[in-house]
XYZ file of C-alpha atoms in Angstrom:
499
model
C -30.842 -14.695 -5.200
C -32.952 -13.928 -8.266
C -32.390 -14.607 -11.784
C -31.573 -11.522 -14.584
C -32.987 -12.620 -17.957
C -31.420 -12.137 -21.347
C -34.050 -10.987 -24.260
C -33.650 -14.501 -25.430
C -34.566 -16.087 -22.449
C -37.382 -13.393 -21.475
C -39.229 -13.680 -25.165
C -38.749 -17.988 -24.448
C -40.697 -17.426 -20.817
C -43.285 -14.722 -22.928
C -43.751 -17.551 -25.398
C -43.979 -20.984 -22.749
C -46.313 -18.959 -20.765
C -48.257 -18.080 -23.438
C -48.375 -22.089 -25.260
C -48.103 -24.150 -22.663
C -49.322 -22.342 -19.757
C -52.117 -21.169 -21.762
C -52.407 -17.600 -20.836
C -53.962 -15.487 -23.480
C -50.781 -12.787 -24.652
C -53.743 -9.895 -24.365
C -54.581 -10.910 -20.608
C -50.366 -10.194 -20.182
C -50.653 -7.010 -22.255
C -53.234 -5.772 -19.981
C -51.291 -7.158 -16.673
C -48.178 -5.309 -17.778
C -50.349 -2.153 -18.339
C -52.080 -2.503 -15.082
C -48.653 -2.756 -13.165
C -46.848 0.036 -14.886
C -50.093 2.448 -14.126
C -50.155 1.315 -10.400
C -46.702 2.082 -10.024
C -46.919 5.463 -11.334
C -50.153 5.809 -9.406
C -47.513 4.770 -6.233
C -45.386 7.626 -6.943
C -48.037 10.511 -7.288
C -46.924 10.709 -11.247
C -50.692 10.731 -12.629
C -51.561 13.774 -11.008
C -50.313 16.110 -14.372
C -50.054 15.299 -17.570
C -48.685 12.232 -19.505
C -47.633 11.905 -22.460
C -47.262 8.415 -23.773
C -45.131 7.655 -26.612
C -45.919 3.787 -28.507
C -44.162 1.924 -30.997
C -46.052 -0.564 -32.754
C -44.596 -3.673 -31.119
C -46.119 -5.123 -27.743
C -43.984 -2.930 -25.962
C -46.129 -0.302 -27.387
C -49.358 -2.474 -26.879
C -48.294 -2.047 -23.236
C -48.239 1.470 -23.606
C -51.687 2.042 -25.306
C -53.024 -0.174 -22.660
C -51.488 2.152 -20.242
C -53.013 4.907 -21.711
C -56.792 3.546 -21.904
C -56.267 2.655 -18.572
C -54.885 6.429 -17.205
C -57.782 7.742 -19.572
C -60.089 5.654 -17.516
C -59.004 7.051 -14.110
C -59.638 10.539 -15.287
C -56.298 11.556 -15.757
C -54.437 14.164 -18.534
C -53.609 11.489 -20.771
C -52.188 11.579 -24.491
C -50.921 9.287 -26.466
C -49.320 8.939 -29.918
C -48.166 5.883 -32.383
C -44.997 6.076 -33.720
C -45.317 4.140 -37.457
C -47.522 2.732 -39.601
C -50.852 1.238 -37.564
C -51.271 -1.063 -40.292
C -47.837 -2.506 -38.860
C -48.712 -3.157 -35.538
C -48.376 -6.735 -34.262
C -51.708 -8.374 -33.504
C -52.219 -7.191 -29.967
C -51.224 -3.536 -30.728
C -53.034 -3.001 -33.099
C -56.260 -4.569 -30.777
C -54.869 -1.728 -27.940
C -54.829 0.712 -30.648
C -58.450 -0.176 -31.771
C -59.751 -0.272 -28.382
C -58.605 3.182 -27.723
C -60.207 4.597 -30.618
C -63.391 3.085 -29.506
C -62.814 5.080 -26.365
C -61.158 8.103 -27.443
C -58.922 7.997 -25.754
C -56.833 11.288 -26.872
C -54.279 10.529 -29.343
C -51.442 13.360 -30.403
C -51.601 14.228 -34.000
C -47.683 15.345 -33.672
C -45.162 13.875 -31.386
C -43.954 17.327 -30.434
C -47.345 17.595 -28.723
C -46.626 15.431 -25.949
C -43.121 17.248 -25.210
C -44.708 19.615 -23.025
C -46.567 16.630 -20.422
C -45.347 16.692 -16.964
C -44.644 12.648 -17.601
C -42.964 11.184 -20.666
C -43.499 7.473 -20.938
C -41.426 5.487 -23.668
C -43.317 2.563 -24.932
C -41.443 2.300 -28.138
C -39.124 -0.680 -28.404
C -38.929 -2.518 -25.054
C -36.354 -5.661 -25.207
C -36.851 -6.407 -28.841
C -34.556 -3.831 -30.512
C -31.941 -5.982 -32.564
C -30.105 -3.349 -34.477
C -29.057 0.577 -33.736
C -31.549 3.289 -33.413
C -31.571 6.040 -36.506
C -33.251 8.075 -38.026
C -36.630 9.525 -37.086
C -36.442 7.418 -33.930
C -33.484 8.506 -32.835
C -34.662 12.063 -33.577
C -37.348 11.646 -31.323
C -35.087 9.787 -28.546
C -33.188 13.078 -28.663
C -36.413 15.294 -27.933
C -37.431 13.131 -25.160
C -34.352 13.214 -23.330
C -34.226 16.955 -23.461
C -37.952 17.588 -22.511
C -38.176 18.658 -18.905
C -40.047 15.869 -17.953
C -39.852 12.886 -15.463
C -39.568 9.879 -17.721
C -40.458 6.215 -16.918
C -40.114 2.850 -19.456
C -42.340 0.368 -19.614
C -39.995 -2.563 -19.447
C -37.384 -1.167 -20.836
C -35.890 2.453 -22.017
C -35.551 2.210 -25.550
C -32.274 1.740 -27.080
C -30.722 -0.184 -24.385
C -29.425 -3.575 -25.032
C -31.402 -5.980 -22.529
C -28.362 -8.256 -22.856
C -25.289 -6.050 -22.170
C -26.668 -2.783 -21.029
C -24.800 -0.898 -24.407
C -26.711 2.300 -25.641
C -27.517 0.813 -29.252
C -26.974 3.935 -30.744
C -29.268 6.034 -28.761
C -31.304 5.536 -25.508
C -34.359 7.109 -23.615
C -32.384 8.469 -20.466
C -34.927 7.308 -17.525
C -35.963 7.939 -14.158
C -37.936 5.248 -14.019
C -38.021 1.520 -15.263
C -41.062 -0.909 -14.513
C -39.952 -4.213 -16.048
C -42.641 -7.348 -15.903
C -41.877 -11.069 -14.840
C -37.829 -10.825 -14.129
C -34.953 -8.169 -14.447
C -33.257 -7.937 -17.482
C -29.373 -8.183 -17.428
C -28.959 -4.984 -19.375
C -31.201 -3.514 -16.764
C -28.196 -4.297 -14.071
C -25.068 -3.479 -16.381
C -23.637 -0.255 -17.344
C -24.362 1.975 -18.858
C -27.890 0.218 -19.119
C -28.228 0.668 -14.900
C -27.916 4.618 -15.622
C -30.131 4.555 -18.009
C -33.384 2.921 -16.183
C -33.122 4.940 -13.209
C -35.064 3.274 -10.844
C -35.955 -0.541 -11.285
C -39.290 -1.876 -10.091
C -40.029 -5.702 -11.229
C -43.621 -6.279 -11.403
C -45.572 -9.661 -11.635
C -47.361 -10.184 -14.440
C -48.089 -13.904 -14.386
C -44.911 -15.240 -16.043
C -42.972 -16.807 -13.174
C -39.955 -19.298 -12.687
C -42.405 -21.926 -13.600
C -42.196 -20.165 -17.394
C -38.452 -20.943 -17.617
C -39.953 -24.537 -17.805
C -36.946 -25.909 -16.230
C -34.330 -23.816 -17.783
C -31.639 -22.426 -15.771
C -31.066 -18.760 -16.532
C -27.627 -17.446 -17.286
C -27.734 -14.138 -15.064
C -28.284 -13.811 -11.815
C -27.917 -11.541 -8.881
C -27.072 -11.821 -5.273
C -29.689 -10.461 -2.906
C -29.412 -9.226 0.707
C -31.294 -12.816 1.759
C -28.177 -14.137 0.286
C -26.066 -13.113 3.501
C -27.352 -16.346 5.070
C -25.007 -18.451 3.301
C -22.702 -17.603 6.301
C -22.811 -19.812 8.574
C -24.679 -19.438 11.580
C -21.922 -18.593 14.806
C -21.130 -22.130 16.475
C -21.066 -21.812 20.153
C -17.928 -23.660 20.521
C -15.848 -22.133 17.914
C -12.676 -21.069 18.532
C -9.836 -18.691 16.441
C -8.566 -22.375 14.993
C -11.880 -23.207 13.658
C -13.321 -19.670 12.925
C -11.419 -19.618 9.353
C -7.332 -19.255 8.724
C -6.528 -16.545 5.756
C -3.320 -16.589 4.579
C -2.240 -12.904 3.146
C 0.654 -12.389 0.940
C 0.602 -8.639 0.425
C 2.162 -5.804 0.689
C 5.413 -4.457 -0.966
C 7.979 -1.397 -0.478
C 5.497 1.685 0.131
C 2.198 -0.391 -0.069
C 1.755 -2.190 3.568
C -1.612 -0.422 3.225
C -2.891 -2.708 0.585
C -2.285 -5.685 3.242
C -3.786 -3.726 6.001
C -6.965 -3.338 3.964
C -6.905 -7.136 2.676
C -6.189 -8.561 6.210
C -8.547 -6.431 8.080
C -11.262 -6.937 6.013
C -10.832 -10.936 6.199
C -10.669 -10.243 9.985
C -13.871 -8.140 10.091
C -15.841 -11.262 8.167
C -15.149 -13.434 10.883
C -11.642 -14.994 10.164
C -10.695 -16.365 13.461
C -6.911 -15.824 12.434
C -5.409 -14.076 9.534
C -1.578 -14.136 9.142
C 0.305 -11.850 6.648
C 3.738 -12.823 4.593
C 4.667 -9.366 3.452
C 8.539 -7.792 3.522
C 10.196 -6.468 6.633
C 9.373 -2.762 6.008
C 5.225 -3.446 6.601
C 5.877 -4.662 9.968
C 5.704 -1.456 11.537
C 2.855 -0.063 9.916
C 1.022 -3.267 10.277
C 1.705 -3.760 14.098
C 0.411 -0.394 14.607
C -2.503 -0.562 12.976
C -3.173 -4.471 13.005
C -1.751 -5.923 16.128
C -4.151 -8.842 15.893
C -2.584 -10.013 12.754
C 0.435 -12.335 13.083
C 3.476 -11.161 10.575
C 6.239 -13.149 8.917
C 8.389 -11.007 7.044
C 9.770 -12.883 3.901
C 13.004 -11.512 3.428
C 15.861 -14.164 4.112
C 12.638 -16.800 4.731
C 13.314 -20.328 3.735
C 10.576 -21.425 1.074
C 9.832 -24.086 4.030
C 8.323 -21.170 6.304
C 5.887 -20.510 2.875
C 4.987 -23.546 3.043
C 4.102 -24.245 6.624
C 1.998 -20.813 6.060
C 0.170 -22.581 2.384
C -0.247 -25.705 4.373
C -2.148 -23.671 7.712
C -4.393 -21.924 5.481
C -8.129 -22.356 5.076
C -7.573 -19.800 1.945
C -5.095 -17.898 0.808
C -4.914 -14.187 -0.923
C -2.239 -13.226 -3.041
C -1.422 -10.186 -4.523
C -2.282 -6.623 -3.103
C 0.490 -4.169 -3.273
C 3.241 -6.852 -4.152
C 4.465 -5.473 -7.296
C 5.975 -7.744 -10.098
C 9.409 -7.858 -9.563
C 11.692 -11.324 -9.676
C 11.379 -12.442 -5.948
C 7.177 -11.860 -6.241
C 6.870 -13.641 -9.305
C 8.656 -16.786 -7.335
C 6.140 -16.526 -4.138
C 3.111 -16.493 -6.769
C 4.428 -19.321 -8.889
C 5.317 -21.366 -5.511
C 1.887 -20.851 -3.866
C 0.012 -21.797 -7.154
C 2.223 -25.354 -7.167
C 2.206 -25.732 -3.276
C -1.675 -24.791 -2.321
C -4.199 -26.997 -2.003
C -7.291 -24.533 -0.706
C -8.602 -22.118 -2.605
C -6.550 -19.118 -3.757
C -7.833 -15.293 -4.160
C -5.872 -13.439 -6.814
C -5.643 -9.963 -6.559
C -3.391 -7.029 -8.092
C 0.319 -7.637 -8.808
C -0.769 -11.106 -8.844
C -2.901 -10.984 -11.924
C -0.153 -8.798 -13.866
C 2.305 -11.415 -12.936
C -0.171 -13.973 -14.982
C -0.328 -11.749 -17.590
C 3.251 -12.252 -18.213
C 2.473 -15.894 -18.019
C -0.622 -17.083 -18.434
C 0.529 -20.794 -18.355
C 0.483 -20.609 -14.545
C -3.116 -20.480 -14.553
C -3.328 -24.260 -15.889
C -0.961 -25.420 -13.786
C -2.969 -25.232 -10.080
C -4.312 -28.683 -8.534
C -6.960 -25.886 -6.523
C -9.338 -23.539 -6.958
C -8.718 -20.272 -8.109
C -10.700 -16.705 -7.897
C -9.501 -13.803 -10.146
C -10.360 -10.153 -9.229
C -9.485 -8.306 -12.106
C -10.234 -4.835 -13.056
C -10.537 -3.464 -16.243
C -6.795 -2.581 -16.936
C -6.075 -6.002 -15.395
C -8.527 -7.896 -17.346
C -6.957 -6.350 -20.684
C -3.620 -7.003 -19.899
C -4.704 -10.593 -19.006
C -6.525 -10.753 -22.478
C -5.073 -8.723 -24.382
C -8.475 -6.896 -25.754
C -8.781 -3.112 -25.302
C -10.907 -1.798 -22.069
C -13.684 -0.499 -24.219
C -14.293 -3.546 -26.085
C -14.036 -5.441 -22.343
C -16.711 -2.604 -21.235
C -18.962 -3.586 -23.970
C -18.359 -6.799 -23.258
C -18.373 -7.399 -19.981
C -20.759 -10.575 -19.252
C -19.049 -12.735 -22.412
C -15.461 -11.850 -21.446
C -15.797 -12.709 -18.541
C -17.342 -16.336 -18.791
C -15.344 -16.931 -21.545
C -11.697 -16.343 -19.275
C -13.607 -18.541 -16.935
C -13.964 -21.541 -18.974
C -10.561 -21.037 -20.921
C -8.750 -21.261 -17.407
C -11.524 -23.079 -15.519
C -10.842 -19.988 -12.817
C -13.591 -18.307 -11.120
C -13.461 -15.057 -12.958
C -14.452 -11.214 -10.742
C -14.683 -8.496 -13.257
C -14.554 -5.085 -11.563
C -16.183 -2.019 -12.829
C -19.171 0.319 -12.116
C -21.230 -3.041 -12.103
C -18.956 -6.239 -11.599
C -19.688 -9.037 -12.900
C -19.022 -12.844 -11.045
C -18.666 -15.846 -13.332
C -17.979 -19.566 -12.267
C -17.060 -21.818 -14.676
C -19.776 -23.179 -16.049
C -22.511 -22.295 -14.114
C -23.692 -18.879 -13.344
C -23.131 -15.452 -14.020
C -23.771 -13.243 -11.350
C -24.331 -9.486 -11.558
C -23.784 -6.748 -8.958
C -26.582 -4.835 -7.849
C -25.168 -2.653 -5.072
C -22.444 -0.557 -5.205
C -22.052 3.168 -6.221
C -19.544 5.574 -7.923
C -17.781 6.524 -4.770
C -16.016 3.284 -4.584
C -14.354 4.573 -7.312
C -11.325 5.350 -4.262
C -8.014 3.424 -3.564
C -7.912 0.380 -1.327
C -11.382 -0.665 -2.366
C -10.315 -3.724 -4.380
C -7.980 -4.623 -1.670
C -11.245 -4.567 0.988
C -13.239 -6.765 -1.698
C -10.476 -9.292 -1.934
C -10.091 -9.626 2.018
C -13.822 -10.513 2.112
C -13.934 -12.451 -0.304
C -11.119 -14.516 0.978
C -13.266 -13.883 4.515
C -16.474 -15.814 2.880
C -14.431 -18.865 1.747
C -12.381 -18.407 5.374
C -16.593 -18.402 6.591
C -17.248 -21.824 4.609
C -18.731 -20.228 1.852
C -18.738 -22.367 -1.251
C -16.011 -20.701 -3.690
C -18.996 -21.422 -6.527
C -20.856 -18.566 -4.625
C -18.280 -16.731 -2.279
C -17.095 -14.654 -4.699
C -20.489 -13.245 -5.678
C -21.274 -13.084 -1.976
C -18.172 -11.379 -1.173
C -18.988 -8.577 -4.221
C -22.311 -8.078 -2.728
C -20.971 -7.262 0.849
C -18.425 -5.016 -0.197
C -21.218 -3.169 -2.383
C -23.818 -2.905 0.408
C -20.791 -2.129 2.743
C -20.240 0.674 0.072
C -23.889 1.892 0.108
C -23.934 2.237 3.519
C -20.397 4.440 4.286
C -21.986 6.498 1.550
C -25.378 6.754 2.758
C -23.364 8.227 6.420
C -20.844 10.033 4.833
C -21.557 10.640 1.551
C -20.094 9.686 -1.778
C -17.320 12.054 -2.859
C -15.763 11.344 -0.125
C -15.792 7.808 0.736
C -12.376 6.278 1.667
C -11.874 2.793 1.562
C -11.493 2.857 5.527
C -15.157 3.306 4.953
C -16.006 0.595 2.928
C -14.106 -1.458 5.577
C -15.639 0.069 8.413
C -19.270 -0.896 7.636
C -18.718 -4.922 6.768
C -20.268 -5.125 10.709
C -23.087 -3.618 9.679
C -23.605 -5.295 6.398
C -23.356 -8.532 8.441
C -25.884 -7.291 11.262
C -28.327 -7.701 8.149
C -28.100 -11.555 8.573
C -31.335 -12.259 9.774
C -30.175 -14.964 12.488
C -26.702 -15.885 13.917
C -28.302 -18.010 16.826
């Protein structure tokens, strides 16, 4: 697991590292210069010409370092400062000085540098506060339609280090080397399409420069898997994890197929599924190690014998919202005392009542997507898009419910505690059934003994890496969520012990 700073908390670690760790800000200039060159040097990039465009900030101190540095190595270097160099901060303007003393070659137009083989944006970094216009934005546009590979140092200009918005306009990048920590705009969309490729350097500010301070962000790694317990040797289907699945209406037994299965496939030693009579066929075929009660003409006692077996309980895929589902939701919530996934129908059902979400005596994990988490809010998907990270922790708290937001990069908050961010995951996910998969493994993870505080995260990072992987075999436009489901083994293979 490793933390994804906010600007806030990245300029705080700049500045404790700095006063009370005592490291000069020039010697971290220079450090931040030396990484971003090495990495370019990595990828064969200093071989043609580069082109490296400064603001006069320390984000373009970085940059003019770069570009002494290049200079030094022999390489076609140019650079050119955007503004005034009599409004550089103090360490740009020393880079600028010092590479006048070396002539090193400066552009006398920006349009000169259009042409390089390598654009570098040094302009803004993490410190932009307001929207980009103007001449910069002018410029932005030029960069983005050079023919050019084009890297950031830290961070592409114009992207919001926070929430990952496009302030305006952005640098479009292949290529992002960020110093110290990730940023969480870094990890968000449309911020994550923006950087291109990530590479975190160290620079000599560390977790010792958060001086003790817990970050907000932070993001599940593939380490992470070992919060699974290891495999006891005497376990057996009683002990390996119960999953209750209510799922599954008229037409949709294929929403509890993928829910059940994929609690199955995460090690659930038994998974049983209340769904109506019609599912049983489809779901004997095609899950015969599930065991099925149908809940038409069921007692509410049979319910409860299932809420009271349960390890954990999912609700919601593929139920619809109709009188007699809106009674098994509102009876679980008041009957269940483990922790309860809510999925689908189940989340539109609260939206018609969000009372029942301060009623439970349990714990409660919410999967909504976008459409979902509007309906449950009542804000409008693009301001829930642009807003991802403080809607999300904000329905947390209000409802005390662990809180899954679902889009091109989900985002996990826990009631006060952390936020996680997804870093796996791709566009071809984009498919039917996929929620229903994430669900059954995240219900699989608390079936696994997973704390709920992290299960949910865990869960979102399986069912990303499980989606990296059926893409990486069978490609992206095509992935099913039969797919997704069919590579949780292999995900879990990447545990690095089960002895």
């Amino acid at each position: 697991m490793r933390a994804l700073l906010t600007a806030r908390e990245m300029k705080k670690c700049d500045e404790n590292t700095i006063e009370h760790f005592g490291v000069p800000s020039c010697v971290l200039m220079e450090r931040a210069a030396l990484r971003f060159v090495e990495e370019l040097e990595k990828k064969g990039l200093c071989d043609g010409s580069v082109g490296i465009v400064c603001g006069t900030g320390n984000n373009g101190g970085d940059g003019l370092a770069a570009a002494r540095l290049l200079f030094l190595k022999g390489c076609d270097v140019r650079y050119y400062l955007c503004g005034d160099p009599a409004k550089c901060t103090k360490d740009c303007r020393m880079q600028y000085n010092i590479n006048r003393n070396y002539q090193v070659p400066e552009a006398e137009r920006f349009e000169d540098l259009l042409e390089s083989g390598v654009l570098v944006d040094a302009i803004f970094g993490i410190g932009l506060s307001r929207n980009i216009e103007g001449e910069y934005a002018h410029m932005i546009e030029e960069m983005n339609a050079a023919k050019a590979f084009r890297a950031a140092v830290d961070m592409p200009s114009g992207i919001s280090a926070d929430s990952g918005n496009v302030m305006g306009i952005a640098v479009r990048c292949d290529l992002t080397v960020t110093f110290g920590f990730g940023k969480a705009g870094q990890y968000l969309m449309p911020g994550a399409d923006y950087c291109g490729e990530i590479v975190v350097t160290e620079v000599g500010i560390t977790k010792e420069s958060l001086l003790g301070e817990t970050p907000e962000c932070w993001a599940m790694e593939e380490g992470d898997l070992s919060l699974l317990e290891p495999l006891d040797v005497c376990r057996h289907k009683g002990s390996a994890g119960k999953v209750l699945v209510v799922a599954g209406g008229p037409q949709m037994a294929g929403a509890a197929y993928f829910a059940s299965r994929s609690a199955y496939l995460m090690g659930s030693g038994m998974v049983k599924v209340y769904t109506p009579a019609c599912n049983r066929p489809t779901l004997q075929t095609l899950l015969p190690e599930a065991v099925l009660t149908d809940y038409e003409d069921r007692s509410q006692g049979d319910l409860l014998s299932l809420i009271q077996w349960a390890d954990v309980i999912l609700i919601g895929p593929g139920i619809g919202v109709r009188p007699q589902t809106k009674k098994i939701v509102s009876y679980v919530l008041e009957n269940a005392a483990v922790p309860v996934v809510c999925d689908a129908d189940c989340l539109n059902i609260f939206a018609q009542n969000l009372q029942m979400l301060r009623n439970p005596h349990t714990e409660l994990i919410l999967t909504p997507h976008m459409g979902e988490m509007a309906r449950l809010t009542g804000e409008s998907v693009l301001y829930l898009k642009d807003h991802m990270r403080e809607a999300a922790a904000e329905f947390s708290r209000e409802y005390q419910v662990t809180c899954v937001l679902k889009d091109a990069r989900t985002v996990t908050c826990v009631p006060f505690q952390k936020t996680y961010i997804q870093i796996f995951g791709n566009p071809g996910m984009a498919t039917a059934g996929s929620g229903d998969v994430l669900s059954g493994i995240i219900a699989g993870c608390i079936a696994q003994r997973v704390p709920v505080s992290e299960a949910a995260a865990l869960g979102v990072m399986i069912h990303g890496m499980a989606g990296d992987m059926a893409a990486a075999k069978k490609g992206m436009r095509s992935l099913l969520a039969t797919d997704i489901m069919d590579s949780i083994p292999m995900v879990l293979e990447r545990r690095k012990s089960d002895e």
